Short mmCIF file of N, CA, C and O in Angstrom, two decimals:
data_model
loop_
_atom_site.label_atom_id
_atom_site.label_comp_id
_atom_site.label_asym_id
_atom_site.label_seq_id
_atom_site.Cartn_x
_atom_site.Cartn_y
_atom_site.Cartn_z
N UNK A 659 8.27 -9.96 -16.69
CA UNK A 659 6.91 -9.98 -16.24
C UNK A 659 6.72 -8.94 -15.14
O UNK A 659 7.72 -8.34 -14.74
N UNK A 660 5.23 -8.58 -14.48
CA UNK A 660 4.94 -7.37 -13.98
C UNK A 660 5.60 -8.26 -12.44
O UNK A 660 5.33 -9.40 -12.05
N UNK A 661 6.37 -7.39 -11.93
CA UNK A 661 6.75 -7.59 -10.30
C UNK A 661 6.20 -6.81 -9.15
O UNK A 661 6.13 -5.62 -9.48
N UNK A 662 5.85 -6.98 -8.07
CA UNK A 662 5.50 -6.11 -7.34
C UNK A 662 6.32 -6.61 -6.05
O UNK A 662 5.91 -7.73 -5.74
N UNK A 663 7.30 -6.16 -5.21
CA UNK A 663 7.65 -6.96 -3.70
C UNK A 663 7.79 -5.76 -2.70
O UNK A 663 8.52 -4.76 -2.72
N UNK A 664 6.82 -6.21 -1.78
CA UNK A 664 6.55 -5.02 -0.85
C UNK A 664 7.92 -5.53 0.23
O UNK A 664 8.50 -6.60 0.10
N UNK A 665 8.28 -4.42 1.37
CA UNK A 665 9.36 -4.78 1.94
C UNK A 665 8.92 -3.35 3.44
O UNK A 665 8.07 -2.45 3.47
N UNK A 666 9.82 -3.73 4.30
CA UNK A 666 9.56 -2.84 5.52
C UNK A 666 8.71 -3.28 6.31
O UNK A 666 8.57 -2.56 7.30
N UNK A 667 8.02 -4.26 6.26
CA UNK A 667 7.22 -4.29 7.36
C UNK A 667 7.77 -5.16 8.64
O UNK A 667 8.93 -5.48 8.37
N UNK A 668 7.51 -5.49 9.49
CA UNK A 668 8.03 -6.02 10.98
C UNK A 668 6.75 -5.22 12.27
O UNK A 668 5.69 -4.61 12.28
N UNK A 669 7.90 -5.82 13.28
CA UNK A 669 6.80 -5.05 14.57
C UNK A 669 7.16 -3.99 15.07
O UNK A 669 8.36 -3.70 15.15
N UNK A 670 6.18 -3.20 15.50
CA UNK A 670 5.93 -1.85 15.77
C UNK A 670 5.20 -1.40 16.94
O UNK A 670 4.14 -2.04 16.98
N UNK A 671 5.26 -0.75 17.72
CA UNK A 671 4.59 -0.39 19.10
C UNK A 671 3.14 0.01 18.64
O UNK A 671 2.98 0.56 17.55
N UNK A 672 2.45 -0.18 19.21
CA UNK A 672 1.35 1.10 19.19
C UNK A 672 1.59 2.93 19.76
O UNK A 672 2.00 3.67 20.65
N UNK A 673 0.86 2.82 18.22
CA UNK A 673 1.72 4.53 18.37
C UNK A 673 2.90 5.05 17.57
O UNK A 673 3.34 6.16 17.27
N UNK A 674 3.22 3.84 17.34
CA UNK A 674 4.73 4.09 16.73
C UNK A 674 4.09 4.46 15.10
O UNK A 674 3.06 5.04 14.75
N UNK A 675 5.30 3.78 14.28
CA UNK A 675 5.44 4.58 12.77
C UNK A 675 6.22 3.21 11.73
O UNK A 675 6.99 2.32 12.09
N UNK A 676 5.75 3.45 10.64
CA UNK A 676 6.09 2.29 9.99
C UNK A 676 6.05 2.56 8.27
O UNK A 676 5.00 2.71 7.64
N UNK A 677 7.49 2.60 7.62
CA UNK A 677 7.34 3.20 6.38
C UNK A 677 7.48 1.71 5.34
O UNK A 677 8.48 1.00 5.44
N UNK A 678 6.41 1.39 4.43
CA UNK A 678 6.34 0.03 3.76
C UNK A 678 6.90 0.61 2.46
O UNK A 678 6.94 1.83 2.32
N UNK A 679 7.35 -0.27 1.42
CA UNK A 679 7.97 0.16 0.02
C UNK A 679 7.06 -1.11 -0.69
O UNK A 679 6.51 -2.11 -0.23
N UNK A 680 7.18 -0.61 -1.82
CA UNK A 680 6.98 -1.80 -2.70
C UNK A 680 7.98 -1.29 -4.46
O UNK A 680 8.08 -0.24 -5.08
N UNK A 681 8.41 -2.40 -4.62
CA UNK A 681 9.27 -1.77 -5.52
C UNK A 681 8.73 -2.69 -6.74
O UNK A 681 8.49 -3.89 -6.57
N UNK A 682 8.53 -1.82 -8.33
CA UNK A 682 7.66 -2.11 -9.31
C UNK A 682 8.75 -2.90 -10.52
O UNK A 682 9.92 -2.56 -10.67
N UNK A 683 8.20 -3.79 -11.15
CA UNK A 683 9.44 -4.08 -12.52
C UNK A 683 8.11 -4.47 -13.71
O UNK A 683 7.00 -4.94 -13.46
N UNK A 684 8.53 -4.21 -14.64
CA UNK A 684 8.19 -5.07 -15.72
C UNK A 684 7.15 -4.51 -16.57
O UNK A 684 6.58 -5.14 -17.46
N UNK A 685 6.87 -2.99 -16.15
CA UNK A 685 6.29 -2.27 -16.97
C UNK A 685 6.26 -0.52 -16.79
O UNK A 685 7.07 0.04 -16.06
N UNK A 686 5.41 0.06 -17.39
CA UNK A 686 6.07 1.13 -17.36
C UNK A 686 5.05 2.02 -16.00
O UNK A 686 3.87 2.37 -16.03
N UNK A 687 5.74 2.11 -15.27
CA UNK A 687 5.46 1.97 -13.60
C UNK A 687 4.62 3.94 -13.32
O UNK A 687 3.64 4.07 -12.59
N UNK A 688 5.22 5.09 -13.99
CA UNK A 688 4.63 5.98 -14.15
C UNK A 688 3.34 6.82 -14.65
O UNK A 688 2.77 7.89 -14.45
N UNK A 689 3.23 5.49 -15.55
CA UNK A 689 1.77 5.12 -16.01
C UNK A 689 0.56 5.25 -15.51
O UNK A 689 -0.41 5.80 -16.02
N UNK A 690 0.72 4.44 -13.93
CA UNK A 690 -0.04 3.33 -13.69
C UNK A 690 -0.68 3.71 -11.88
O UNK A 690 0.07 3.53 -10.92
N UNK A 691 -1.68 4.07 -11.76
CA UNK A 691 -2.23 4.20 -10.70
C UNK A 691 -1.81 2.61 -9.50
O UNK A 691 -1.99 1.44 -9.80
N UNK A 692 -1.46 2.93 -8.70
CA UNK A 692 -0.91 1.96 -6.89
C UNK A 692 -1.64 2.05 -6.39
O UNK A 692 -2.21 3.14 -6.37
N UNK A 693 -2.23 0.72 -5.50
CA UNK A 693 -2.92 0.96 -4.39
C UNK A 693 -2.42 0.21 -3.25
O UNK A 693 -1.70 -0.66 -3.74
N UNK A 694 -2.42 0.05 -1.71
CA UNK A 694 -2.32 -0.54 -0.81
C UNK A 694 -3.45 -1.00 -0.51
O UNK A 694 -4.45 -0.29 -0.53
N UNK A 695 -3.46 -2.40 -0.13
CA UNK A 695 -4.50 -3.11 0.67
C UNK A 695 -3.62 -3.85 1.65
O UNK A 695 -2.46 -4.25 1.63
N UNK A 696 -4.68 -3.87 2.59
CA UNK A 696 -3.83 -5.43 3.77
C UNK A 696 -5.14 -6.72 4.19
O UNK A 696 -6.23 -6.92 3.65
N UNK A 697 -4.86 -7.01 4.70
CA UNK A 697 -5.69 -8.60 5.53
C UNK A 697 -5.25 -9.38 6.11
O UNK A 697 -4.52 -10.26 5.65
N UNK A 698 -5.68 -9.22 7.59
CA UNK A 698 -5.88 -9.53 8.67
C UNK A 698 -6.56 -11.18 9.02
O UNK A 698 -7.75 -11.38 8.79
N UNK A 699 -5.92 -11.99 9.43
CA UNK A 699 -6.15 -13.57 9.31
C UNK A 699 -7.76 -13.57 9.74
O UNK A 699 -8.10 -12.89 10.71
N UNK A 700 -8.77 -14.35 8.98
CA UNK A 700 -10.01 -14.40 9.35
C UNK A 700 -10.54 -13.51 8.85
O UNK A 700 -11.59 -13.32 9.46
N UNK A 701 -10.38 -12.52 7.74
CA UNK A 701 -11.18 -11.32 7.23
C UNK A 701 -10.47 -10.79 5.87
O UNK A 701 -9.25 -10.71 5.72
N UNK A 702 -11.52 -10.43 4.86
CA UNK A 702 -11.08 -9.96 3.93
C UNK A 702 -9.86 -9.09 3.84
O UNK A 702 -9.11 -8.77 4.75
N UNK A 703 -9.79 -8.68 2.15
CA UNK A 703 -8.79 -7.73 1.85
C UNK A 703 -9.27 -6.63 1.82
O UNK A 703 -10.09 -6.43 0.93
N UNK A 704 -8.89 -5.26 2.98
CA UNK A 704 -9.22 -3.93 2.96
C UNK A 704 -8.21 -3.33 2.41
O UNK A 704 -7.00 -3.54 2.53
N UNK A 705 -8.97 -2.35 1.63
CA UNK A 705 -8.46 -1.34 0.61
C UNK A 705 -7.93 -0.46 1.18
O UNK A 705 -8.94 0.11 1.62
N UNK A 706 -6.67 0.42 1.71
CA UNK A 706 -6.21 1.18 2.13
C UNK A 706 -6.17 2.47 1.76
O UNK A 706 -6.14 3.36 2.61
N UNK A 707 -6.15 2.79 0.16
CA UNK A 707 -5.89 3.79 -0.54
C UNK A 707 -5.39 3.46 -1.74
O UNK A 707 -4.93 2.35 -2.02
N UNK A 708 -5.48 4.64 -2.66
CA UNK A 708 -4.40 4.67 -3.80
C UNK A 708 -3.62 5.77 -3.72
O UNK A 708 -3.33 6.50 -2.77
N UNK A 709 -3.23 5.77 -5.32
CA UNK A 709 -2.13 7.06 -5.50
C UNK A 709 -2.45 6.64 -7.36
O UNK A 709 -2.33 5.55 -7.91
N UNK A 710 -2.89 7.96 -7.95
CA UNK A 710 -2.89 8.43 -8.90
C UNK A 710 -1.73 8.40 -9.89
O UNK A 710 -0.63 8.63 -9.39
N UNK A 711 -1.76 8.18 -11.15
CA UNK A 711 -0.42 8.63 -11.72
C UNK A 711 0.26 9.71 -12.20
O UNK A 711 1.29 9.77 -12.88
N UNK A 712 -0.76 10.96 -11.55
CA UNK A 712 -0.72 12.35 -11.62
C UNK A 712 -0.54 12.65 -10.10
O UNK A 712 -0.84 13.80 -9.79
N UNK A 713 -0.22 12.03 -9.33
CA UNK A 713 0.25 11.91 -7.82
C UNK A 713 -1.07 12.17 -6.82
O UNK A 713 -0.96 12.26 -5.60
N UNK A 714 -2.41 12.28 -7.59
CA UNK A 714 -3.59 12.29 -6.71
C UNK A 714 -3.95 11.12 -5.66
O UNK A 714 -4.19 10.07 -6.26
N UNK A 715 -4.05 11.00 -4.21
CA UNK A 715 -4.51 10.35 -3.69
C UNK A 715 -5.93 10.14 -3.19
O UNK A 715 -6.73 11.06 -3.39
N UNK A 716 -6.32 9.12 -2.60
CA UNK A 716 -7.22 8.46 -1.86
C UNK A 716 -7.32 7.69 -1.03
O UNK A 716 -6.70 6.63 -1.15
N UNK A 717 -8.06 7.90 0.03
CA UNK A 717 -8.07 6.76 1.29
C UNK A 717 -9.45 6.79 2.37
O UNK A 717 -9.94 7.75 2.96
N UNK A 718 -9.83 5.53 2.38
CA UNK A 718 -10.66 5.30 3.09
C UNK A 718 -10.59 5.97 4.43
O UNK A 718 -9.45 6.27 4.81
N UNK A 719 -11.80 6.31 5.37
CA UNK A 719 -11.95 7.32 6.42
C UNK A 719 -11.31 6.39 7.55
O UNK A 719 -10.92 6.96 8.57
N UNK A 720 -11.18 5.18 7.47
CA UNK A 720 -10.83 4.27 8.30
C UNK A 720 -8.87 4.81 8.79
O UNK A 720 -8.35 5.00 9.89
N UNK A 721 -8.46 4.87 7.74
CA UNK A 721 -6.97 5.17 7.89
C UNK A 721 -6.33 7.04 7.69
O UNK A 721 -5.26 7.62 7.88
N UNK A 722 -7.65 7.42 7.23
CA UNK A 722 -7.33 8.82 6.57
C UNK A 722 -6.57 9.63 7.77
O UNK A 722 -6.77 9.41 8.96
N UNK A 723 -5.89 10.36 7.38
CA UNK A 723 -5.15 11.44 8.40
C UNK A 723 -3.46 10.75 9.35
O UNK A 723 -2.52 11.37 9.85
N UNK A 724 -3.85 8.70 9.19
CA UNK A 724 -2.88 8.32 9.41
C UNK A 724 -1.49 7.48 8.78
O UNK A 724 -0.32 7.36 9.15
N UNK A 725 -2.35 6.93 7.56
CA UNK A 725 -1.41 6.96 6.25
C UNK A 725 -1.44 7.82 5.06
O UNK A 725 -2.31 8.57 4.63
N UNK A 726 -0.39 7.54 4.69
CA UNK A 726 -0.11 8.28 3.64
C UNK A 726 0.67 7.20 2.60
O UNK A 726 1.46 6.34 2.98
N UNK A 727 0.22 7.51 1.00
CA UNK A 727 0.78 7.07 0.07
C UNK A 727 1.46 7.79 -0.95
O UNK A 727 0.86 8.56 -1.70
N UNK A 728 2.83 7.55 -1.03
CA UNK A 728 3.19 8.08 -2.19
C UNK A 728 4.09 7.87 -2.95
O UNK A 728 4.56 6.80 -2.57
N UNK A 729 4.88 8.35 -4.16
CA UNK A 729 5.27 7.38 -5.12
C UNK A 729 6.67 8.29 -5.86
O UNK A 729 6.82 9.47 -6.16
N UNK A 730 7.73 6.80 -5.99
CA UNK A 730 8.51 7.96 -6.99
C UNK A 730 9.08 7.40 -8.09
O UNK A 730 10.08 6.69 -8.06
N UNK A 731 8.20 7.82 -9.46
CA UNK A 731 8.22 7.32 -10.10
C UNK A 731 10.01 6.85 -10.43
O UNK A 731 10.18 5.65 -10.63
N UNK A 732 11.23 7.73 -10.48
CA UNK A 732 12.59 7.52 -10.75
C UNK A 732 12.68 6.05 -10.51
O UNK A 732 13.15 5.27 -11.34
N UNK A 733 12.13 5.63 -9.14
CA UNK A 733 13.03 4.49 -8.44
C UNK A 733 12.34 3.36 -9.01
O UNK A 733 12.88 2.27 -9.19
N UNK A 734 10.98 3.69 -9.33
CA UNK A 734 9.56 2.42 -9.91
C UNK A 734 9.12 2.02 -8.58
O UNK A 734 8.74 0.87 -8.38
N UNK A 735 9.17 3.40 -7.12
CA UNK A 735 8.47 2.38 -6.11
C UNK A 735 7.13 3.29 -5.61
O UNK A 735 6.82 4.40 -6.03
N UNK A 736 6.52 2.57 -4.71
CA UNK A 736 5.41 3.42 -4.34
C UNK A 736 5.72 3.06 -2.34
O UNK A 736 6.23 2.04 -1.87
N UNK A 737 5.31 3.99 -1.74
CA UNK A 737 5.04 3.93 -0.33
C UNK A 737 4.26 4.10 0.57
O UNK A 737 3.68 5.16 0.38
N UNK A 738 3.85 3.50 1.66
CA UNK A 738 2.79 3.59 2.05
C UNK A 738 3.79 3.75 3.67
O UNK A 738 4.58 2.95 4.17
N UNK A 739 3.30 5.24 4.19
CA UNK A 739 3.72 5.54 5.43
C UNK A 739 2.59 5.60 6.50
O UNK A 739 1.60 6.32 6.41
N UNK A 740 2.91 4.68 7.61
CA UNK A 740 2.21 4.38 8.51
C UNK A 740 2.88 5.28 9.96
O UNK A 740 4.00 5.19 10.46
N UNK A 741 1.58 6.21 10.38
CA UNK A 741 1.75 6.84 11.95
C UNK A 741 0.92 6.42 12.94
O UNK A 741 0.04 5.73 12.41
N UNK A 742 0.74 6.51 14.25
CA UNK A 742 0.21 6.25 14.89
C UNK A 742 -0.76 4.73 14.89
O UNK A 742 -1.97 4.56 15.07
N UNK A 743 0.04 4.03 14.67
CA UNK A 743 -0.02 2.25 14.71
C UNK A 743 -1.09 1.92 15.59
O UNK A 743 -1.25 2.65 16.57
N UNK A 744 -1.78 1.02 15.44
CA UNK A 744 -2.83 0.69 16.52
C UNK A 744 -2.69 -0.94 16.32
O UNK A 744 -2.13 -1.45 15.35
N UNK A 745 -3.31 -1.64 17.40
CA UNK A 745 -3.00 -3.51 17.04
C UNK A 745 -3.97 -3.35 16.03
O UNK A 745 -3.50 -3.67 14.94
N UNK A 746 -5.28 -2.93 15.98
CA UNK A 746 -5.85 -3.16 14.44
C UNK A 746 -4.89 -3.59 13.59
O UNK A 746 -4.56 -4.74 13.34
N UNK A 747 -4.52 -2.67 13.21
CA UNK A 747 -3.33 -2.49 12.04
C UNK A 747 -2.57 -3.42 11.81
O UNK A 747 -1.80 -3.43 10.85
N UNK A 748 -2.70 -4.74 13.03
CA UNK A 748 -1.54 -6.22 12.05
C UNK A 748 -2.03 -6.55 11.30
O UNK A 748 -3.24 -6.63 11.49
N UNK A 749 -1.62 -6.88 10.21
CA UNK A 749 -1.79 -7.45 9.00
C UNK A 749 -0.67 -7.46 7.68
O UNK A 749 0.23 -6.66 7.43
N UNK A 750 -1.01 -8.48 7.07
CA UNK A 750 -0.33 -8.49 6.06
C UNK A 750 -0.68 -7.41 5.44
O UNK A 750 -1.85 -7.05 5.59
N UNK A 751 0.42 -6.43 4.41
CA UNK A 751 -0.06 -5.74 3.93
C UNK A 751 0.86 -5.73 2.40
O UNK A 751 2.04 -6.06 2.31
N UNK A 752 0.17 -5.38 1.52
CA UNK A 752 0.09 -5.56 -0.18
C UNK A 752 -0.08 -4.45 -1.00
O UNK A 752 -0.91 -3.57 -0.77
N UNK A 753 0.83 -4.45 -2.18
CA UNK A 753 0.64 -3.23 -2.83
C UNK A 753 0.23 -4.03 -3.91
O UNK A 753 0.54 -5.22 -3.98
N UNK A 754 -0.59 -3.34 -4.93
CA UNK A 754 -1.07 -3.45 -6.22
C UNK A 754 -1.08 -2.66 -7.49
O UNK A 754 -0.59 -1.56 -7.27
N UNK A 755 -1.33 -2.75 -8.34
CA UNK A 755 -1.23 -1.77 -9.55
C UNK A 755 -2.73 -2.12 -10.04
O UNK A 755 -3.30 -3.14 -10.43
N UNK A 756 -3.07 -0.79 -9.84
CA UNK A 756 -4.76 -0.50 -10.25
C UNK A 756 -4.97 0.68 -9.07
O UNK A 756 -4.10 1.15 -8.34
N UNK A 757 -6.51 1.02 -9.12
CA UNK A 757 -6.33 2.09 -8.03
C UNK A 757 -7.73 1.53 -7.67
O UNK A 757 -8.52 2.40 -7.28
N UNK A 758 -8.15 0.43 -7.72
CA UNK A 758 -9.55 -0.06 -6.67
C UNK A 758 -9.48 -1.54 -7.38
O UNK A 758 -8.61 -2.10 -8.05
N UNK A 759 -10.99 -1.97 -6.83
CA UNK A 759 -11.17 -3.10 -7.48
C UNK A 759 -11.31 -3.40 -8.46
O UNK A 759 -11.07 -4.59 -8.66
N UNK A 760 -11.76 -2.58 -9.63
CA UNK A 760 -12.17 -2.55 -10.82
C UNK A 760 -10.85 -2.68 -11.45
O UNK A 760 -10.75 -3.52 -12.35
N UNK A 761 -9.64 -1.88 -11.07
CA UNK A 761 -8.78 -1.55 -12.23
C UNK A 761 -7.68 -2.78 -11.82
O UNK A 761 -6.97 -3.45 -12.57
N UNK A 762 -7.79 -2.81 -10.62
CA UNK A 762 -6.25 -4.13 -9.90
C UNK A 762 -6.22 -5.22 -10.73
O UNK A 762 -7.21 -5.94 -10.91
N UNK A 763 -4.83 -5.44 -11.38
CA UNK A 763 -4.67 -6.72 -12.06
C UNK A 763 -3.54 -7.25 -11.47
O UNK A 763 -3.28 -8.42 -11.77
N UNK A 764 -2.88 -6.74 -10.79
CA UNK A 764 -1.90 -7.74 -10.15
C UNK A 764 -1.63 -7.14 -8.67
O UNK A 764 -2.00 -6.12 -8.10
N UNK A 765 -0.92 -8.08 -8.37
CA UNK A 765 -0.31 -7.97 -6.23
C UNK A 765 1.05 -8.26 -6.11
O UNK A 765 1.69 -8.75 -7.03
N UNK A 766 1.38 -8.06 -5.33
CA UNK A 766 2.48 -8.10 -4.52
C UNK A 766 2.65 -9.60 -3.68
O UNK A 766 1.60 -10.19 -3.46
N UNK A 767 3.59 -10.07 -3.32
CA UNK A 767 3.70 -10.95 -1.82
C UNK A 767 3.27 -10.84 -0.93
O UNK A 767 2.87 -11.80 -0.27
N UNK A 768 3.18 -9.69 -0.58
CA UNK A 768 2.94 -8.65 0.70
C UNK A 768 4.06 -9.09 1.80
O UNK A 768 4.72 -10.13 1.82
N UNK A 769 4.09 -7.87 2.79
CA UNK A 769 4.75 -8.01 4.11
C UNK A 769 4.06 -7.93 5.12
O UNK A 769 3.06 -7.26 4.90
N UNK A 770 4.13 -8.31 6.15
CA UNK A 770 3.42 -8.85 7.94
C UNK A 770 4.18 -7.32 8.31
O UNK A 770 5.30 -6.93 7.98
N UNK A 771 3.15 -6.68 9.08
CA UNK A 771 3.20 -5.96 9.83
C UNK A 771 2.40 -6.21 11.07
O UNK A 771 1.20 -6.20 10.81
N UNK A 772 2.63 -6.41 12.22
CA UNK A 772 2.44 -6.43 13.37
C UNK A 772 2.95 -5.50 14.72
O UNK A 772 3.99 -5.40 15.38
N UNK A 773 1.37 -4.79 14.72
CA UNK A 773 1.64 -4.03 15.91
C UNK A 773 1.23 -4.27 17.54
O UNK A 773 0.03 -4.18 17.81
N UNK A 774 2.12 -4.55 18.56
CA UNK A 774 2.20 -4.83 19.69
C UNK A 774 3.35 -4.06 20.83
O UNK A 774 4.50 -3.64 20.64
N UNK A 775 2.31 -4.08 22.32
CA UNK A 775 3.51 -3.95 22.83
C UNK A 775 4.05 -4.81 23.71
O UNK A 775 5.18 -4.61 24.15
#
C-alpha cells in the first residue's frame, strides 16, 4: 500500500535550519507530483509547496525564498529544507502525494517541528 513517513523534524532555534525527509513506498514515486503542508494546533492545514515530477517547484509567498523542496527520485524520497526558522514555523509538518488540493490523495504521519529558544 501507498506509504508516506516524514522524519527529521525536532527543535530548532530561531534562525536556525531544519532538513525534513519523507520517504515514499508503494507506488511508482517518480511519477507523482509531492507536496508539503504543516498545522499548527488550533488552525488549519497550510500548504507549503510542491515539487513537480519534472522537478518544477512551487511555494506560497508566505515561505518563498526560505524553503525549499526537492526530490530524489533513486531513493523514493522528497525534502523539504527549512532556513531561517521563525516560532511561526512550529508545527506538525506532512508530506503528501498530489501537488495541491485537488490532486492530494494521501499523507504522511507527519513530524513536530518546533522552533524555540
Amino acid at each position: 500500500q501507498v506509504q508516506l513517513v516524514e522524519s527529521g523534524g525536532g527543535l530548532a532555534q530561531p534562525g536556525g535550519s531544519l532538513r525534513l525527509s519523507c520517504a515514499a513506498s508503494g507506488f511508482t514515486f517518480s511519477k507523482y507530483s509531492m507536496s508539503w503542508a504543516r498545522q499548527a494546533p488550533g488552525k488549519g492545514r497550510e500548504w507549503l509547496g510542491a515539487i513537480y515530477n519534472d522537478n518544477y517547484t512551487e511555494y506560497p509567498d508566505s515561505v518563498k525564498g526560505r524553503f525549499t523542496i526537492s526530490r530524489d527520485n533513486a531513493k523514493n524520497t522528497v525534502y523539504l529544507q527549512m532556513n531561517n526558522l521563525k516560532a511561526e514555523d512550529t508545527a506538525m509538518y506532512f508530506c503528501a502525494r498530489g501537488a495541491g488540493d485537488y490532486e492530494i490523495d494521501y499523507w504522511g504521519q507527519g513530524t513536530q517541528v518546533t522552533v524555540s529558544s
